[in-house]
Short mmCIF file of C-alpha atoms and ligand atoms in Angstrom, two decimals:
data_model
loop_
_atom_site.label_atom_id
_atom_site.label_comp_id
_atom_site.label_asym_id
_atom_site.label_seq_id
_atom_site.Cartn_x
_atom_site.Cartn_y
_atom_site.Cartn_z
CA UNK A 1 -20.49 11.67 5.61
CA UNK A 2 -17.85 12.59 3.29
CA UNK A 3 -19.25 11.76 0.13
CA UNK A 4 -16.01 9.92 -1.13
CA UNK A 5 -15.36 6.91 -2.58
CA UNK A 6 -11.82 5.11 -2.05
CA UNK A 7 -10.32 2.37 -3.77
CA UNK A 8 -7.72 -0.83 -2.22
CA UNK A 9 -6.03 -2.93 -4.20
CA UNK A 10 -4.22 -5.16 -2.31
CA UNK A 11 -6.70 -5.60 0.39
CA UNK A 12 -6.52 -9.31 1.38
CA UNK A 13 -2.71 -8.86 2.89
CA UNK A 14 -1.56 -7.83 5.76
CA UNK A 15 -1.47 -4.18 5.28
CA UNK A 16 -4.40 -4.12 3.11
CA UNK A 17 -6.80 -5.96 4.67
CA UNK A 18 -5.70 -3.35 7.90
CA UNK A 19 -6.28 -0.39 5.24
CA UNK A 20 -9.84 -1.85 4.44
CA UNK A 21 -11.33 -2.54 7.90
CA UNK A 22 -10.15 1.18 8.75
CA UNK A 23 -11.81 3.01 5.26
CA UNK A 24 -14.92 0.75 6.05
CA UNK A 25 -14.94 2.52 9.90
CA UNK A 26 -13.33 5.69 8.48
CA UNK A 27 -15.80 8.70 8.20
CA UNK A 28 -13.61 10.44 5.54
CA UNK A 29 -15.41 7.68 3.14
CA UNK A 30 -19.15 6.76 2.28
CA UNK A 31 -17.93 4.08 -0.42
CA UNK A 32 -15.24 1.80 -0.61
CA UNK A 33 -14.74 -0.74 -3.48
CA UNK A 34 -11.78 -3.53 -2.97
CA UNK A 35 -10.16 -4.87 -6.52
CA UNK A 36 -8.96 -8.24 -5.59
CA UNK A 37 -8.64 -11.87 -7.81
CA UNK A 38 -10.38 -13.43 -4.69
CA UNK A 39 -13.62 -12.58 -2.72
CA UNK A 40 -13.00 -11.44 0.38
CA UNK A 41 -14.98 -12.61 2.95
CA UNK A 42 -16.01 -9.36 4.78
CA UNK A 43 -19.56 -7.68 4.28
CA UNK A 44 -20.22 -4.14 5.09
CA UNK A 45 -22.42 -1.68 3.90
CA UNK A 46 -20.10 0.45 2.39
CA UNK A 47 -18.41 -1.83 0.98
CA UNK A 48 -18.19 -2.99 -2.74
CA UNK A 49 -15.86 -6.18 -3.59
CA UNK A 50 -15.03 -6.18 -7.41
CA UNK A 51 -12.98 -9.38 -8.04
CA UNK A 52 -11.04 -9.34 -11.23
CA UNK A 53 -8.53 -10.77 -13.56
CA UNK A 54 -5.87 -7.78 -12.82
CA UNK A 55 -4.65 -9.05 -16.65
CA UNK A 56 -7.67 -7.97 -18.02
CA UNK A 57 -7.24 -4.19 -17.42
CA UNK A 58 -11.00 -3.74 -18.97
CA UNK A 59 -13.03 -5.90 -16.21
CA UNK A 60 -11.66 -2.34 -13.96
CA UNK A 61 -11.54 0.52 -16.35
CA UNK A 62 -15.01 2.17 -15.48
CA UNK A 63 -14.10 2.54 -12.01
CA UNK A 64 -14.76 6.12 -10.33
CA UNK A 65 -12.96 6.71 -6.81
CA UNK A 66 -11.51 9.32 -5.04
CA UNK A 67 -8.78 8.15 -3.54
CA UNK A 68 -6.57 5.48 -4.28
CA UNK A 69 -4.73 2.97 -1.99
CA UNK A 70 -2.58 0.52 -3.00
CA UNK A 71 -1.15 -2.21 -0.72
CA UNK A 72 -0.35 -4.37 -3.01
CA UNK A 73 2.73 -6.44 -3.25
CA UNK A 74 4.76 -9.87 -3.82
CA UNK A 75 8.24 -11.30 -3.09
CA UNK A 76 10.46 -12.40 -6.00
CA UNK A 77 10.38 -15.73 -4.59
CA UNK A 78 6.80 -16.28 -4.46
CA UNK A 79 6.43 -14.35 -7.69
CA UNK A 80 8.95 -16.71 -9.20
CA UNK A 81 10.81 -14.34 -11.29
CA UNK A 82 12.02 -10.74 -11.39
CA UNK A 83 9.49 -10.24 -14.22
CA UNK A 84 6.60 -11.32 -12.46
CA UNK A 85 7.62 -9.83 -9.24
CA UNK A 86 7.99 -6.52 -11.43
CA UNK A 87 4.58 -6.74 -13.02
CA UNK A 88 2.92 -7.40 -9.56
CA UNK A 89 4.95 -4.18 -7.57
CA UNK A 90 4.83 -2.09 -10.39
CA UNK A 91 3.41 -2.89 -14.01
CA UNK A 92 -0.59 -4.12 -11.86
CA UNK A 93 -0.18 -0.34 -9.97
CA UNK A 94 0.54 1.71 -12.99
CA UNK A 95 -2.52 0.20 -14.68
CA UNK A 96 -4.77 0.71 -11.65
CA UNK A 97 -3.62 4.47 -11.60
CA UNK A 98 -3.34 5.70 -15.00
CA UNK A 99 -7.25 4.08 -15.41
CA UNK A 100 -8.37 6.01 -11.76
CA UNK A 101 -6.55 9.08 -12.64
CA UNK A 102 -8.52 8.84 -16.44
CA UNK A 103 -11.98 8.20 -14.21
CA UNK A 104 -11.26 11.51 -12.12
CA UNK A 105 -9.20 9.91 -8.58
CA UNK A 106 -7.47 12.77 -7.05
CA UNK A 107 -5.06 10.81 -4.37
CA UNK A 108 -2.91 7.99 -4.78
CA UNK A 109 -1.45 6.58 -1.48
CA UNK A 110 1.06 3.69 -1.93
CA UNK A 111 2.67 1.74 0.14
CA UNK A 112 6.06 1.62 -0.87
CA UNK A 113 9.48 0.47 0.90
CA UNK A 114 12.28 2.04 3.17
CA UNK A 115 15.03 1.94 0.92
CA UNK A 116 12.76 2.63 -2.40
CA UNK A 117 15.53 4.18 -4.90
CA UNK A 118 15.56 4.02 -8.44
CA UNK A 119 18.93 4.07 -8.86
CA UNK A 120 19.16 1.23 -6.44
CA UNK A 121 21.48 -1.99 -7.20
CA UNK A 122 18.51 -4.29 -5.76
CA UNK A 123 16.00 -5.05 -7.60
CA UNK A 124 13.53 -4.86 -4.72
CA UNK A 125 14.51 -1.80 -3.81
CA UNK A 126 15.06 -0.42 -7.58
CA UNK A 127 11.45 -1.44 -8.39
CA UNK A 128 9.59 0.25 -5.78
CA UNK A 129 11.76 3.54 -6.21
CA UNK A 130 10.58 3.16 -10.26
CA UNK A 131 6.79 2.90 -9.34
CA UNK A 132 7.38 5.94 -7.35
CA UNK A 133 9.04 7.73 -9.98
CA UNK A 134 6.06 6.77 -12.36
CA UNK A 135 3.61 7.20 -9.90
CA UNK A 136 4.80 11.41 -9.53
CA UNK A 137 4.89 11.79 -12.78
CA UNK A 138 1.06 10.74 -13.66
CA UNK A 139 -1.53 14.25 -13.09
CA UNK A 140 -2.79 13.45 -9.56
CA UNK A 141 -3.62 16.15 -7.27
CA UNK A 142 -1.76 13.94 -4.39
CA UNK A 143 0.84 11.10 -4.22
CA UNK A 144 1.30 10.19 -0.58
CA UNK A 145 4.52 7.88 -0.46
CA UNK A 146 4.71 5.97 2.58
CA UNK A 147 7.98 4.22 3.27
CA UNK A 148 7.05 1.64 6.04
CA UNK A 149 10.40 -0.41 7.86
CA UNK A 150 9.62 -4.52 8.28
CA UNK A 151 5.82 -5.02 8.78
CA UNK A 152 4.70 -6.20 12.04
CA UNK A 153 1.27 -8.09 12.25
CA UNK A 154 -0.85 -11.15 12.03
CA UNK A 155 0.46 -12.84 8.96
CA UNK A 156 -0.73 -15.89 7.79
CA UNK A 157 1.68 -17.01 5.64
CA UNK A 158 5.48 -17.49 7.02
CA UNK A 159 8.15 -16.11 5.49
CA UNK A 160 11.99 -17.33 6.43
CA UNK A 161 13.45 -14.20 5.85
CA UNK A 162 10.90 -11.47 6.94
CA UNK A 163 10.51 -13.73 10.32
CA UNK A 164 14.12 -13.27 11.40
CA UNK A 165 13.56 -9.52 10.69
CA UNK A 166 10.38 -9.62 12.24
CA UNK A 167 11.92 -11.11 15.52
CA UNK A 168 14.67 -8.84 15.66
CA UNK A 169 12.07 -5.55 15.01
CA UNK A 170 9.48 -7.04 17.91
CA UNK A 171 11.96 -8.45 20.56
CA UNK A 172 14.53 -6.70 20.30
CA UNK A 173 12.80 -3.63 20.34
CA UNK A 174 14.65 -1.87 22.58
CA UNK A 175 18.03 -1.49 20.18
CA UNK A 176 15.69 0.85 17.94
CA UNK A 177 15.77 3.75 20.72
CA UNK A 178 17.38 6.89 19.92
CA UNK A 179 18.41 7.77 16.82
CA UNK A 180 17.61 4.13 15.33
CA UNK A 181 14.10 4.44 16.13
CA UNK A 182 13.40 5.35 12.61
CA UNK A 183 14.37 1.88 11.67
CA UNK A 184 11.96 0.19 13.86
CA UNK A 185 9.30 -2.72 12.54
CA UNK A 186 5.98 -0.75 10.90
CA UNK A 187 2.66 -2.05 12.61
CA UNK A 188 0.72 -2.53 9.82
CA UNK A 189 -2.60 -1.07 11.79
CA UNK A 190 -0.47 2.15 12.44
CA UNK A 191 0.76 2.40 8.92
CA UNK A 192 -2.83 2.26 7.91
CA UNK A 193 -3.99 4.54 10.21
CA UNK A 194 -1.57 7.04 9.21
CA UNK A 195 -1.97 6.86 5.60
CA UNK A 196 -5.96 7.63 6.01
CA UNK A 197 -4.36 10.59 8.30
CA UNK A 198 -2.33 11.81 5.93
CA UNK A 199 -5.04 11.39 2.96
CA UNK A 200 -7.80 13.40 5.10
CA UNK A 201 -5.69 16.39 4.97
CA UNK A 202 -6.45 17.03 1.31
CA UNK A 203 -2.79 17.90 0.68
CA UNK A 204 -1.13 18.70 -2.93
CA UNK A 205 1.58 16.99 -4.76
CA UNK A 206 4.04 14.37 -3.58
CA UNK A 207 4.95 13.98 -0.33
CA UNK A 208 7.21 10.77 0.99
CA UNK A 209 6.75 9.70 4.01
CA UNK A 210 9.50 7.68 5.72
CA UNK A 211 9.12 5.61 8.15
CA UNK A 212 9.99 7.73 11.56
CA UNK A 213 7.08 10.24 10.25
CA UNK A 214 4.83 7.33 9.97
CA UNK A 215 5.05 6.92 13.92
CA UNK A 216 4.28 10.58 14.54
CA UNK A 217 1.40 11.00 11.67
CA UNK A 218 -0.51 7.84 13.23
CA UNK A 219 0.54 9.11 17.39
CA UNK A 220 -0.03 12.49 16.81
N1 NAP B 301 6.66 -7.38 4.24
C1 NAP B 301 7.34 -6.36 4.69
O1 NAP B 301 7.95 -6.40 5.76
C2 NAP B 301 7.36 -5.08 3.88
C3 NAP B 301 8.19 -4.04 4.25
C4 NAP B 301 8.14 -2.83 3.55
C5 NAP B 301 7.27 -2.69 2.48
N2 NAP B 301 6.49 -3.74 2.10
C6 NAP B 301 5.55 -3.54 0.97
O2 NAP B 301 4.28 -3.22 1.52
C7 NAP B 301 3.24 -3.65 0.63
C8 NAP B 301 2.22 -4.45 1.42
O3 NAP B 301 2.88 -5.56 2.00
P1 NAP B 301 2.09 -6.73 2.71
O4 NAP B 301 3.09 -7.49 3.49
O5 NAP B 301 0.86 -6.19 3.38
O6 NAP B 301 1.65 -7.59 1.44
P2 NAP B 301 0.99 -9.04 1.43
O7 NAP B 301 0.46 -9.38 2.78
O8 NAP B 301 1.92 -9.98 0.78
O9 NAP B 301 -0.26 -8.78 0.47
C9 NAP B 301 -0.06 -8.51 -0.87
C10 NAP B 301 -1.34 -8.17 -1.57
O10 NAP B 301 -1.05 -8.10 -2.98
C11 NAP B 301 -1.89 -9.00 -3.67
N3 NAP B 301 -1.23 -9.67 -4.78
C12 NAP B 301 -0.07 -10.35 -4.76
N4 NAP B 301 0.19 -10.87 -5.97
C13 NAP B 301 -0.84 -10.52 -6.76
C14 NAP B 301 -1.17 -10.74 -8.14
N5 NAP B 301 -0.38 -11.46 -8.94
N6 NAP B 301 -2.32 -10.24 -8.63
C15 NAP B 301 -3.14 -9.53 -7.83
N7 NAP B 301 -2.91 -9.26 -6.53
C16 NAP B 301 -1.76 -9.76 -6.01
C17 NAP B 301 -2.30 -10.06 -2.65
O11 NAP B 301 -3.48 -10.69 -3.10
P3 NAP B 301 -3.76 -12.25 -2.82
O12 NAP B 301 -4.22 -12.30 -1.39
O13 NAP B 301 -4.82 -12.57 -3.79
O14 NAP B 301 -2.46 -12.98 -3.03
C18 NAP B 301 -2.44 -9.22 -1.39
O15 NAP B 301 -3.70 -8.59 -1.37
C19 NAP B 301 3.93 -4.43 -0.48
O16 NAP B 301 4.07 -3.62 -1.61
C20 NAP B 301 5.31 -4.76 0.12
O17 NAP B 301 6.31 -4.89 -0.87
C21 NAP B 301 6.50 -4.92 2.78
#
């Protein structure tokens, strides 16, 4: 056993709840605690499920981890406004990390967005290249950036927008060969699997990892 303790927020979606049940089989981890505002409905030895009031930054500042992973994540619609959109993709994150980071975490892995760019014109795009930014900047040891294309999974919620994407990406699978294949739909068990890859390798400093690389971290 490894003797480390990881940390998901985010862990009842899609790429989350992937990121959990592979920590919780991982061997890289003896511990891992899930921050979510519901109880999941998983049990496993290793597992600890702290549900909190992410506005109430206090119910989570004692916690000690290792490694941080954070799948977390809205849409401006369901959010309802850029603001609230903002405070779940970036302001919730920041919090999480600046109070691991203060408890002694050494690795932040996020999952971020193809496109991420601070300097973007879309606000989508603009936020999640601003919680990057912020993200580098904090003391960790390791920020692991992962840059996933469409997710592809079980989803239990529909989504009008992601679904036409997410027929093009699975169907029409074969216009991604070549030198499009770095555009093709993320798996959301594969970006998981690569992300606990890429965190087992103990590497410094920030590293981005788009989404072709994701293919060949989780393959390889
Ligand atoms: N969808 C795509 O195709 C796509 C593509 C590229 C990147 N991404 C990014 O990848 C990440 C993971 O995406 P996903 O599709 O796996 O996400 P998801 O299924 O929508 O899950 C989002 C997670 O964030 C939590 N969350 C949402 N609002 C919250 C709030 N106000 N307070 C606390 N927790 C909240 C959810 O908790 P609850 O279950 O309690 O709501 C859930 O655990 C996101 O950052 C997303 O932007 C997505």
């Amino acid at each position: 056993m490894a003797n480390k303790t990881a940390l998901v927020i985010g862990a009842t979606g899609l790429v989350g709840e992937e990121t959990l049940k592979q920590l919780l089989d991982s061997a890289q981890y003896d511990r891992v605690i899930a921050l979510t505002r519901r109880p999941l409905d998983i049990k496993h030895a290793k597992l600890e499920n702290a549900v909190v009031d992410f506005d109430k930054p206090e119910q989570y500042s004692k916690i000690k981890v290792d490694d941080v992973y954070c799948a977390m994540g809205t849409t401006i619609g369901k959010a309802g406004s850029q603001a609230a959109f903002k405070r779940v993709d970036y302001e919730i994150p920041m919090q999480v990390a600046k109070q691991a980071l203060a408890n002694g975490a050494a690795q932040f892995i996020l999952v971020s967005s193809m496109g991420a760019d601070a300097k973007s014109l879309v606000f989508y795009s603009r936020t999640k290249g601003e919680l990057e930014q912020a993200l580098s900047q904090l003391k960790y040891k390791t920020v692991l950036i992962f840059r996933p294309s469409i997710l592809l999974g079980n989803r239990k919620e529909h989504r009008t927008g992601e679904a036409v994407g997410r027929f093009v990406a699975e169907k029409l699978s074969f216009l991604f060969a070549g030198p499009l294949a770095k555009y093709r739909g993320t798996p959301a068990d594969l970006l998981a699997k690569a992300m606990i890859k890429e965190a087992g390798k103990n590497v410094s400093g920030v590293h981005i990892i788009e989404n072709g690389e994701i293919f060949e971290i989780a393959e390889k």
